[in-house]
Short mmCIF file of C-alpha atoms and ligand atoms in Angstrom, two decimals:
data_model
loop_
_atom_site.label_atom_id
_atom_site.label_comp_id
_atom_site.label_asym_id
_atom_site.label_seq_id
_atom_site.Cartn_x
_atom_site.Cartn_y
_atom_site.Cartn_z
CA MET A 13 0.10 3.05 -2.14
CA ASP A 14 3.33 4.11 -0.46
CA LEU A 15 6.64 2.82 -1.77
CA TYR A 16 9.75 1.91 0.15
CA GLU A 17 12.78 4.09 -0.47
CA TYR A 18 14.46 1.33 -2.51
CA GLN A 19 11.39 1.13 -4.77
CA ALA A 20 11.00 4.91 -5.04
CA ARG A 21 14.64 5.08 -6.13
CA GLU A 22 13.85 2.77 -9.04
CA LEU A 23 11.33 5.29 -10.37
CA LEU A 24 13.83 8.13 -9.93
CA GLU A 25 16.49 6.15 -11.76
CA GLU A 26 14.09 5.41 -14.60
CA ALA A 27 13.45 9.16 -14.80
CA ASP A 28 17.23 9.68 -15.07
CA ILE A 29 17.54 11.54 -11.75
CA PRO A 30 21.00 11.02 -10.17
CA THR A 31 20.99 8.68 -7.16
CA PRO A 32 23.88 7.01 -5.35
CA ARG A 33 24.63 3.41 -6.28
CA ALA A 34 22.70 1.14 -3.92
CA ILE A 35 21.71 -2.48 -3.33
CA TYR A 36 18.69 -3.76 -1.40
CA ALA A 37 19.37 -6.59 1.08
CA GLN A 38 17.17 -8.71 3.32
CA ASN A 39 19.68 -10.33 5.66
CA SER A 40 23.10 -9.67 7.17
CA HIS A 41 24.88 -11.99 4.75
CA ASP A 42 23.48 -10.07 1.75
CA VAL A 43 24.32 -6.77 3.44
CA ALA A 44 27.98 -7.86 3.67
CA GLU A 45 28.01 -8.84 -0.02
CA ALA A 46 26.31 -5.57 -0.98
CA ALA A 47 28.73 -3.50 1.10
CA LYS A 48 31.71 -5.17 -0.58
CA GLN A 49 30.28 -4.29 -3.98
CA ILE A 50 29.33 -0.72 -3.08
CA GLY A 51 32.60 -0.04 -1.25
CA PHE A 52 33.33 2.02 1.86
CA PRO A 53 32.13 4.19 3.41
CA CYS A 54 28.56 3.13 2.70
CA VAL A 55 25.23 4.14 4.21
CA ILE A 56 22.99 1.37 5.54
CA LYS A 57 19.36 2.43 5.72
CA ALA A 58 16.39 0.62 7.27
CA GLN A 59 13.58 0.26 4.73
CA VAL A 60 10.37 1.23 6.48
CA LYS A 61 7.50 3.30 5.17
CA ILE A 62 7.98 6.12 7.64
CA GLY A 63 10.08 9.28 7.74
CA HIS A 64 12.76 10.42 10.19
CA ARG A 65 14.52 7.07 10.09
CA GLY A 66 17.80 8.90 10.63
CA GLN A 67 16.69 10.30 14.00
CA ALA A 68 15.31 6.90 15.02
CA GLY A 69 18.71 5.27 14.44
CA GLY A 70 17.67 3.62 11.18
CA VAL A 71 20.35 5.24 8.97
CA LYS A 72 24.01 4.49 9.72
CA ILE A 73 27.36 4.85 8.00
CA ALA A 74 29.70 1.83 7.79
CA HIS A 75 33.44 2.41 7.25
CA ASP A 76 34.45 -1.22 6.83
CA LEU A 77 32.99 -4.69 6.44
CA ASP A 78 32.88 -5.48 10.17
CA GLU A 79 31.00 -2.29 10.86
CA ALA A 80 28.56 -3.03 8.02
CA ILE A 81 27.78 -6.44 9.51
CA LEU A 82 27.43 -4.97 13.01
CA ILE A 83 25.05 -2.27 11.76
CA SER A 84 22.93 -4.73 9.82
CA GLU A 85 22.63 -6.93 12.92
CA GLN A 86 21.38 -3.86 14.80
CA LEU A 87 18.92 -2.78 12.10
CA PHE A 88 17.16 -6.05 11.25
CA PRO A 89 15.63 -6.67 14.68
CA MET A 90 14.42 -3.07 14.85
CA THR A 91 10.86 -1.80 14.74
CA ILE A 92 10.76 1.90 13.86
CA HIS A 93 7.63 3.67 15.07
CA GLY A 94 5.71 0.41 14.76
CA HIS A 95 7.21 -0.56 11.38
CA LYS A 96 9.21 -3.78 11.36
CA VAL A 97 12.50 -3.65 9.42
CA ASN A 98 12.43 -6.41 6.77
CA GLY A 99 15.10 -5.01 4.50
CA VAL A 100 17.88 -2.43 4.27
CA LEU A 101 19.42 -0.40 1.49
CA VAL A 102 23.20 -0.35 1.24
CA ALA A 103 24.14 2.86 -0.59
CA GLU A 104 27.32 4.58 -1.58
CA ALA A 105 28.03 7.28 1.05
CA LYS A 106 28.32 10.72 -0.48
CA ASN A 107 30.06 13.75 0.90
CA ILE A 108 27.23 16.21 1.51
CA ILE A 109 27.97 19.90 0.93
CA HIS A 110 24.40 21.11 1.16
CA GLU A 111 20.90 19.64 1.55
CA TYR A 112 17.83 20.86 -0.37
CA TYR A 113 14.27 19.58 -0.09
CA VAL A 114 11.89 19.25 -3.07
CA SER A 115 8.51 17.57 -3.36
CA ILE A 116 5.66 17.46 -5.85
CA SER A 117 2.23 16.40 -4.60
CA VAL A 118 -1.44 16.59 -5.46
CA ASP A 119 -3.08 19.64 -3.90
CA ARG A 120 -6.74 18.73 -3.54
CA ALA A 121 -7.72 22.15 -2.21
CA SER A 122 -6.43 24.12 -5.20
CA ARG A 123 -7.02 21.21 -7.62
CA ASP A 124 -3.54 21.33 -9.01
CA TYR A 125 -0.03 20.19 -8.13
CA ASP A 126 2.08 21.62 -5.35
CA VAL A 127 5.82 21.97 -5.53
CA LEU A 128 7.25 22.43 -2.04
CA ALA A 129 10.91 23.27 -1.77
CA THR A 130 13.51 24.75 0.47
CA ALA A 131 17.19 25.42 0.27
CA ASN A 132 17.39 24.23 3.90
CA GLY A 133 16.69 20.51 3.43
CA GLY A 134 17.58 17.58 5.65
CA THR A 135 15.36 15.92 8.17
CA GLU A 136 13.61 18.88 9.78
CA VAL A 137 11.49 20.30 6.98
CA GLU A 138 8.21 20.10 8.93
CA GLU A 139 9.82 22.03 11.83
CA LEU A 140 11.25 24.54 9.41
CA ALA A 141 7.85 25.10 7.80
CA LYS A 142 6.56 26.10 11.25
CA SER A 143 9.48 28.16 12.52
CA HIS A 144 10.56 29.81 9.25
CA PRO A 145 7.67 29.48 6.81
CA GLU A 146 9.24 32.08 4.52
CA SER A 147 12.13 29.72 3.75
CA VAL A 148 9.80 27.02 2.41
CA LYS A 149 8.51 27.89 -1.05
CA ARG A 150 5.20 26.62 -2.37
CA LEU A 151 4.70 26.84 -6.12
CA HIS A 152 1.97 25.42 -8.29
CA ILE A 153 1.81 23.47 -11.52
CA GLY A 154 -1.63 23.65 -13.10
CA PRO A 155 -3.09 20.39 -14.40
CA LEU A 156 -3.06 21.77 -17.95
CA ASP A 157 0.23 23.66 -17.66
CA ASP A 158 3.01 22.83 -20.02
CA PHE A 159 5.74 22.37 -17.44
CA ASP A 160 8.87 22.55 -19.58
CA ILE A 161 12.54 23.33 -18.97
CA GLU A 162 11.89 27.09 -19.07
CA ALA A 163 9.20 26.76 -16.39
CA ALA A 164 11.50 24.48 -14.39
CA ARG A 165 14.37 27.04 -14.57
CA ASP A 166 12.03 29.75 -13.43
CA MET A 167 10.90 27.57 -10.56
CA ALA A 168 14.47 26.60 -9.55
CA SER A 169 15.42 30.25 -9.27
CA GLN A 170 12.32 31.07 -7.21
CA ILE A 171 13.01 28.15 -4.90
CA GLY A 172 16.41 29.60 -4.11
CA PHE A 173 18.77 27.02 -5.54
CA TYR A 174 22.21 28.53 -5.34
CA HIS A 175 23.40 29.89 -8.62
CA ALA A 176 25.71 27.04 -9.54
CA ASP A 177 22.99 24.48 -8.82
CA GLY A 178 20.21 26.23 -10.75
CA GLU A 179 20.52 24.52 -14.10
CA GLN A 180 20.85 21.01 -12.69
CA ALA A 181 18.01 21.70 -10.25
CA ALA A 182 15.79 22.72 -13.17
CA GLU A 183 16.58 19.48 -14.98
CA ILE A 184 15.81 17.46 -11.86
CA LEU A 185 12.54 19.35 -11.27
CA LEU A 186 11.46 18.59 -14.82
CA LYS A 187 12.39 14.91 -14.46
CA MET A 188 10.60 14.75 -11.11
CA TRP A 189 7.51 16.22 -12.73
CA ARG A 190 7.65 13.62 -15.53
CA ALA A 191 8.13 10.79 -13.02
CA PHE A 192 5.25 12.13 -10.94
CA HIS A 193 3.00 12.44 -13.96
CA ASN A 194 3.93 9.25 -15.82
CA SER A 195 3.69 7.01 -12.77
CA ASP A 196 0.39 8.49 -11.54
CA ALA A 197 1.96 9.50 -8.23
CA THR A 198 0.32 11.58 -5.53
CA LEU A 199 3.70 12.40 -3.97
CA VAL A 200 7.31 12.47 -5.12
CA GLU A 201 9.61 13.80 -2.42
CA ILE A 202 13.41 14.07 -2.46
CA ASN A 203 14.92 14.89 0.92
CA PRO A 204 17.73 15.49 0.88
CA LEU A 205 18.35 16.51 -2.69
CA ALA A 206 21.99 16.88 -1.77
CA LYS A 207 24.81 18.84 -3.28
CA ILE A 208 27.64 16.37 -3.12
CA GLY A 209 31.31 16.26 -4.04
CA ASP A 210 34.65 17.63 -2.92
CA PRO A 211 34.15 21.10 -1.32
CA ASP A 212 37.48 22.27 -2.78
CA ASP A 213 36.85 21.09 -6.32
CA GLU A 214 34.07 22.98 -8.06
CA SER A 215 33.93 20.55 -11.00
CA SER A 216 33.21 17.58 -8.70
CA LYS A 217 30.01 19.09 -7.28
CA SER A 218 26.56 17.98 -8.39
CA LEU A 219 23.04 17.36 -7.10
CA CYS A 220 22.02 13.85 -6.10
CA ALA A 221 18.81 12.39 -4.65
CA LEU A 222 19.93 10.77 -1.38
CA ASP A 223 16.46 9.84 -0.15
CA ALA A 224 13.13 9.42 -1.93
CA LYS A 225 9.55 9.00 -0.88
CA ILE A 226 6.87 8.20 -3.46
CA SER A 227 3.16 7.49 -3.10
CA LEU A 228 1.22 6.14 -6.06
CA ASP A 229 -2.47 6.63 -6.74
CA GLY A 230 -4.07 3.21 -6.20
CA ASN A 231 -6.88 4.09 -8.62
CA ALA A 232 -4.34 4.09 -11.45
CA ALA A 233 -2.90 0.63 -10.68
CA TYR A 234 -4.70 -0.86 -13.70
CA ARG A 235 -2.61 1.34 -15.99
CA HIS A 236 0.62 -0.06 -14.52
CA ASP A 237 0.03 -3.82 -14.44
CA GLY A 238 -1.29 -3.45 -10.92
CA TRP A 239 2.19 -2.27 -9.82
CA ALA A 240 2.93 -5.92 -9.29
CA ARG A 241 6.66 -5.14 -8.92
CA PHE A 242 5.91 -3.00 -5.86
CA THR A 243 3.59 -5.33 -3.96
CA ASP A 244 4.96 -6.39 -0.64
CA PRO A 245 4.36 -9.93 0.59
CA ASN A 246 5.00 -8.78 4.17
CA GLU A 247 2.22 -6.30 3.98
CA GLY A 248 -1.55 -6.37 3.99
CA ASP A 249 -4.09 -8.91 5.11
CA PRO A 250 -3.27 -12.37 3.65
CA LEU A 251 -6.92 -13.13 2.93
CA GLU A 252 -7.39 -9.78 1.24
CA ASN A 253 -4.30 -10.40 -0.90
CA LYS A 254 -5.62 -13.82 -1.90
CA ALA A 255 -9.05 -12.37 -2.76
CA LYS A 256 -7.46 -9.58 -4.76
CA ALA A 257 -5.50 -12.09 -6.82
CA LEU A 258 -8.81 -13.78 -7.66
CA GLY A 259 -10.36 -10.43 -8.60
CA LEU A 260 -12.80 -10.48 -5.66
CA HIS A 261 -13.78 -7.42 -3.63
CA TYR A 262 -13.11 -8.64 -0.10
CA VAL A 263 -12.51 -6.65 3.07
CA HIS A 264 -11.54 -8.49 6.22
CA LEU A 265 -13.40 -7.37 9.36
CA ASP A 266 -13.18 -8.89 12.79
CA GLY A 267 -16.50 -10.69 13.41
CA GLU A 268 -17.86 -14.22 13.27
CA VAL A 269 -20.43 -14.17 10.45
CA GLY A 270 -18.98 -14.44 6.96
CA ILE A 271 -20.91 -12.39 4.39
CA ILE A 272 -21.15 -13.00 0.64
CA GLY A 273 -23.47 -11.05 -1.62
CA ASN A 274 -23.72 -9.53 -5.06
CA GLY A 275 -23.53 -5.77 -5.41
CA ALA A 276 -21.80 -3.46 -2.93
CA GLY A 277 -25.10 -2.02 -1.69
CA LEU A 278 -26.63 -5.40 -0.94
CA VAL A 279 -23.44 -6.56 0.83
CA MET A 280 -23.37 -3.39 2.96
CA SER A 281 -27.02 -3.95 3.91
CA SER A 282 -26.19 -7.55 4.79
CA LEU A 283 -23.41 -6.37 7.11
CA ASP A 284 -25.83 -3.98 8.81
CA ALA A 285 -28.51 -6.69 9.08
CA VAL A 286 -26.06 -9.09 10.76
CA ALA A 287 -24.66 -6.43 13.10
CA GLY A 288 -28.24 -5.41 13.99
CA ALA A 289 -29.33 -9.01 14.58
CA GLY A 290 -26.24 -9.63 16.73
CA GLU A 291 -27.21 -6.72 18.98
CA ARG A 292 -30.91 -7.63 19.11
CA LEU A 293 -30.02 -11.14 20.21
CA GLY A 294 -27.88 -9.67 22.97
CA THR A 295 -24.70 -11.25 21.58
CA ASN A 296 -21.36 -9.88 20.50
CA VAL A 297 -21.69 -11.43 17.05
CA LYS A 298 -20.52 -9.21 14.17
CA PRO A 299 -19.86 -9.51 10.43
CA ALA A 300 -16.51 -11.12 9.60
CA ASN A 301 -16.00 -9.56 6.18
CA PHE A 302 -17.36 -7.75 3.16
CA LEU A 303 -17.36 -9.80 -0.03
CA ASP A 304 -19.03 -8.68 -3.24
CA ILE A 305 -19.12 -11.34 -5.95
CA GLY A 306 -20.39 -8.74 -8.43
CA GLY A 307 -22.81 -9.16 -11.28
CA GLY A 308 -23.11 -12.33 -13.34
CA ALA A 309 -20.91 -14.37 -10.99
CA SER A 310 -20.32 -17.98 -12.02
CA ALA A 311 -20.41 -21.11 -9.89
CA ALA A 312 -16.58 -21.01 -9.82
CA VAL A 313 -16.55 -17.47 -8.40
CA MET A 314 -19.04 -18.52 -5.72
CA ALA A 315 -16.87 -21.49 -4.81
CA GLU A 316 -13.72 -19.33 -4.55
CA SER A 317 -15.60 -16.78 -2.44
CA LEU A 318 -16.79 -19.37 0.00
CA GLU A 319 -13.28 -20.75 0.31
CA ILE A 320 -11.86 -17.31 1.12
CA VAL A 321 -14.54 -16.56 3.69
CA LEU A 322 -14.15 -19.95 5.36
CA SER A 323 -10.36 -19.70 5.51
CA ASP A 324 -10.96 -17.08 8.20
CA ARG A 325 -10.77 -19.33 11.28
CA LYS A 326 -12.88 -16.90 13.28
CA VAL A 327 -15.91 -17.38 11.01
CA ARG A 328 -18.63 -19.45 12.74
CA SER A 329 -21.42 -19.12 10.14
CA VAL A 330 -21.88 -17.68 6.67
CA PHE A 331 -24.68 -15.54 5.29
CA ILE A 332 -25.05 -15.70 1.49
CA ASN A 333 -27.37 -12.98 0.21
CA VAL A 334 -27.94 -12.95 -3.55
CA TYR A 335 -30.37 -10.97 -5.58
CA GLY A 336 -30.47 -12.58 -8.99
CA GLY A 337 -30.29 -9.95 -11.71
CA ILE A 338 -27.61 -10.83 -14.22
CA THR A 339 -26.44 -13.34 -11.64
CA SER A 340 -28.45 -16.55 -11.74
CA CYS A 341 -29.26 -18.00 -8.31
CA GLU A 342 -29.03 -21.42 -9.94
CA GLU A 343 -25.33 -20.79 -10.72
CA VAL A 344 -24.75 -19.54 -7.18
CA ALA A 345 -26.40 -22.65 -5.70
CA ASN A 346 -24.17 -24.88 -7.81
CA GLY A 347 -21.13 -22.88 -6.69
CA ILE A 348 -22.05 -23.34 -3.03
CA LEU A 349 -22.34 -27.12 -3.47
CA GLU A 350 -19.12 -27.25 -5.50
CA ALA A 351 -17.22 -25.43 -2.76
CA ILE A 352 -18.66 -27.59 0.01
CA ASP A 353 -17.68 -30.69 -1.92
CA LYS A 354 -14.04 -29.61 -2.01
CA MET A 355 -13.74 -28.41 1.58
CA ASN A 356 -13.60 -30.31 4.82
CA ASN A 357 -14.11 -27.62 7.41
CA ILE A 358 -17.55 -26.28 6.53
CA ARG A 359 -19.54 -24.17 8.95
CA PRO A 360 -23.31 -23.52 8.81
CA ILE A 361 -24.43 -21.48 5.79
CA VAL A 362 -27.65 -19.49 5.59
CA VAL A 363 -28.79 -18.65 2.07
CA ARG A 364 -31.29 -16.06 0.95
CA PHE A 365 -32.07 -15.91 -2.77
CA ASP A 366 -34.34 -13.54 -4.62
CA GLY A 367 -34.85 -12.66 -8.29
CA ASN A 368 -33.44 -14.53 -11.30
CA LYS A 369 -33.81 -18.33 -10.85
CA ALA A 370 -34.28 -17.98 -7.07
CA GLN A 371 -36.71 -20.93 -6.85
CA GLU A 372 -34.46 -23.15 -9.00
CA GLY A 373 -31.47 -22.25 -6.83
CA LEU A 374 -33.31 -23.06 -3.62
CA ARG A 375 -34.48 -26.37 -5.11
CA ILE A 376 -30.90 -27.35 -5.94
CA LEU A 377 -29.85 -26.63 -2.37
CA ALA A 378 -32.83 -28.55 -0.94
CA GLN A 379 -32.07 -31.59 -3.12
CA ALA A 380 -28.48 -31.67 -1.90
CA GLY A 381 -29.86 -32.33 1.59
CA ASN A 382 -26.75 -30.97 3.34
CA PRO A 383 -27.57 -30.22 7.00
CA GLN A 384 -25.03 -27.36 6.98
CA ILE A 385 -27.11 -25.39 4.46
CA GLN A 386 -30.19 -23.54 5.63
CA VAL A 387 -32.41 -21.19 3.65
CA ALA A 388 -34.38 -18.13 4.72
CA ASP A 389 -37.10 -16.08 3.02
CA THR A 390 -35.94 -12.58 3.87
CA MET A 391 -32.67 -10.81 4.48
CA GLU A 392 -33.61 -10.02 8.10
CA GLN A 393 -34.50 -13.64 8.85
CA ALA A 394 -31.34 -14.91 7.21
CA ALA A 395 -29.18 -12.40 9.09
CA GLU A 396 -30.75 -13.38 12.40
CA GLN A 397 -30.37 -17.10 11.68
CA ALA A 398 -26.70 -16.64 10.77
CA ALA A 399 -26.06 -14.51 13.88
CA ARG A 400 -27.76 -17.08 16.10
CA LEU A 401 -25.75 -19.95 14.58
CA ALA A 402 -22.51 -18.03 15.08
CA ASP A 403 -23.41 -17.29 18.68
CA ASP A 404 -24.31 -20.93 19.39
CA ALA A 405 -21.01 -22.08 17.90
CA THR A 406 -19.02 -19.49 19.87
CA ASN A 407 -20.73 -20.17 23.19
CA GLY A 408 -20.29 -23.88 23.71
CA GLY A 409 -21.39 -25.03 20.27
CA GLU A 410 -19.74 -27.72 18.21
CA ALA A 411 -17.02 -25.47 16.77
CA ARG A 412 -15.26 -25.31 20.12
P1 LIG B 4 15.22 9.84 6.75
O1 LIG B 4 15.77 10.22 8.10
O2 LIG B 4 14.22 8.75 6.87
O3 LIG B 4 14.71 11.00 5.98
O4 LIG B 4 16.44 9.19 5.94
P2 LIG B 4 17.51 9.84 4.93
O5 LIG B 4 17.79 8.86 3.88
O6 LIG B 4 17.08 11.18 4.45
O7 LIG B 4 18.81 9.96 5.80
C1 LIG B 4 18.85 10.79 6.94
C2 LIG B 4 20.09 11.62 6.94
O8 LIG B 4 21.21 10.78 6.85
C3 LIG B 4 20.19 12.56 5.75
O9 LIG B 4 19.48 13.77 5.92
C4 LIG B 4 21.68 12.76 5.69
O10 LIG B 4 22.05 13.80 6.57
C5 LIG B 4 22.25 11.45 6.19
N1 LIG B 4 22.72 10.72 5.02
C6 LIG B 4 22.00 9.95 4.17
N2 LIG B 4 22.75 9.51 3.14
C7 LIG B 4 24.00 10.03 3.35
C8 LIG B 4 25.25 9.98 2.64
O11 LIG B 4 25.40 9.36 1.58
N3 LIG B 4 26.30 10.65 3.18
C9 LIG B 4 26.18 11.35 4.35
N4 LIG B 4 27.25 11.98 4.79
N5 LIG B 4 25.03 11.43 5.04
C10 LIG B 4 23.96 10.79 4.55
MN1 LIG B 5 15.06 11.86 4.17
#
């Protein structure tokens, strides 16, 4: 999970790494208010999850209020390398004396952590790594290493921080490491880590993180309340977000046959069976989604699942494939009926049950006598039936 700069900054601030004062804003009016608070000159930066915003015209300096408003009106309509600008950061502009680059990332090849750094920071680090590889230092932190202030000082001197910056650089490296470690990041990058201040006044100079890029390891989300504070309503598939909130494993695909099953393996097989049937029938019909209701699913979970799958307007039929182990097919049957009761835009559903309470489940469905529900004996038959129904509906059927 990649963070926006304004979110990455929060983690740096919490780690006590110096950053310029800044306010996030989502429209020109708020930019004007933010700029007044921050003061002038200020830097206005498009918030998109992509680098080189500066070169793309996404980072601009405003010297007064009018300019701030003008810049924000330029930035909001922008799309930078395919990323729409939904917000900007208004930050205190600093006088840059020198730019360093520092990052910590997971190195899968050497199974440890990589610290990449150069005394020649700024926007062109990738270029620099190619043209002058000797100026980019790569150091390692072992997973069991005790990375303390001594180790950080040693590292800062190897990286080539100028003498006066060495001690503060070591402190920042140590704090970066803690932030990286404590927030289960896969990348923490500061570029530029700038030396700022008045060039003629030695005591005014210090290091400051002017830009930050952080990626978090999605597998660790459960240890951080799901990183709810970083989730972006503008991002991701709306159906997937809804399913996630309900604790369902749903992946949106682009076909016409909705798929619901229990167990990832069975759901994958169901996808294959539907895709295969679609081809055999000479149609373009494909699976519309992956949805695993898991083990021991209740009627309520089944009902929620069906609602999610049917909120995809492209879905023309649904294939429900349940092998009753811990899950009782009776519960699943009740869930299907419950969902159908609540909804008014049902499409044909083909059900295949096997295992725990399969016969009871099928009986419940038969007794309901709903013409939209069909049953099949095998997975292949059910997949073919569902594919055929979807094809009929797409090519002149009732859904059109
Ligand atoms: P990026 O292009 O996406 O990496 O965005 P950055 O936030 O790194 O900004 C790009 C460049 O804008 C930096 O490398 C700086 O040269 C410049 N910049 C950013 N903040 C400031 C600032 O406070 N003062 C000055 N003078 N330049 C800045
Ligand atoms: Mn940058």
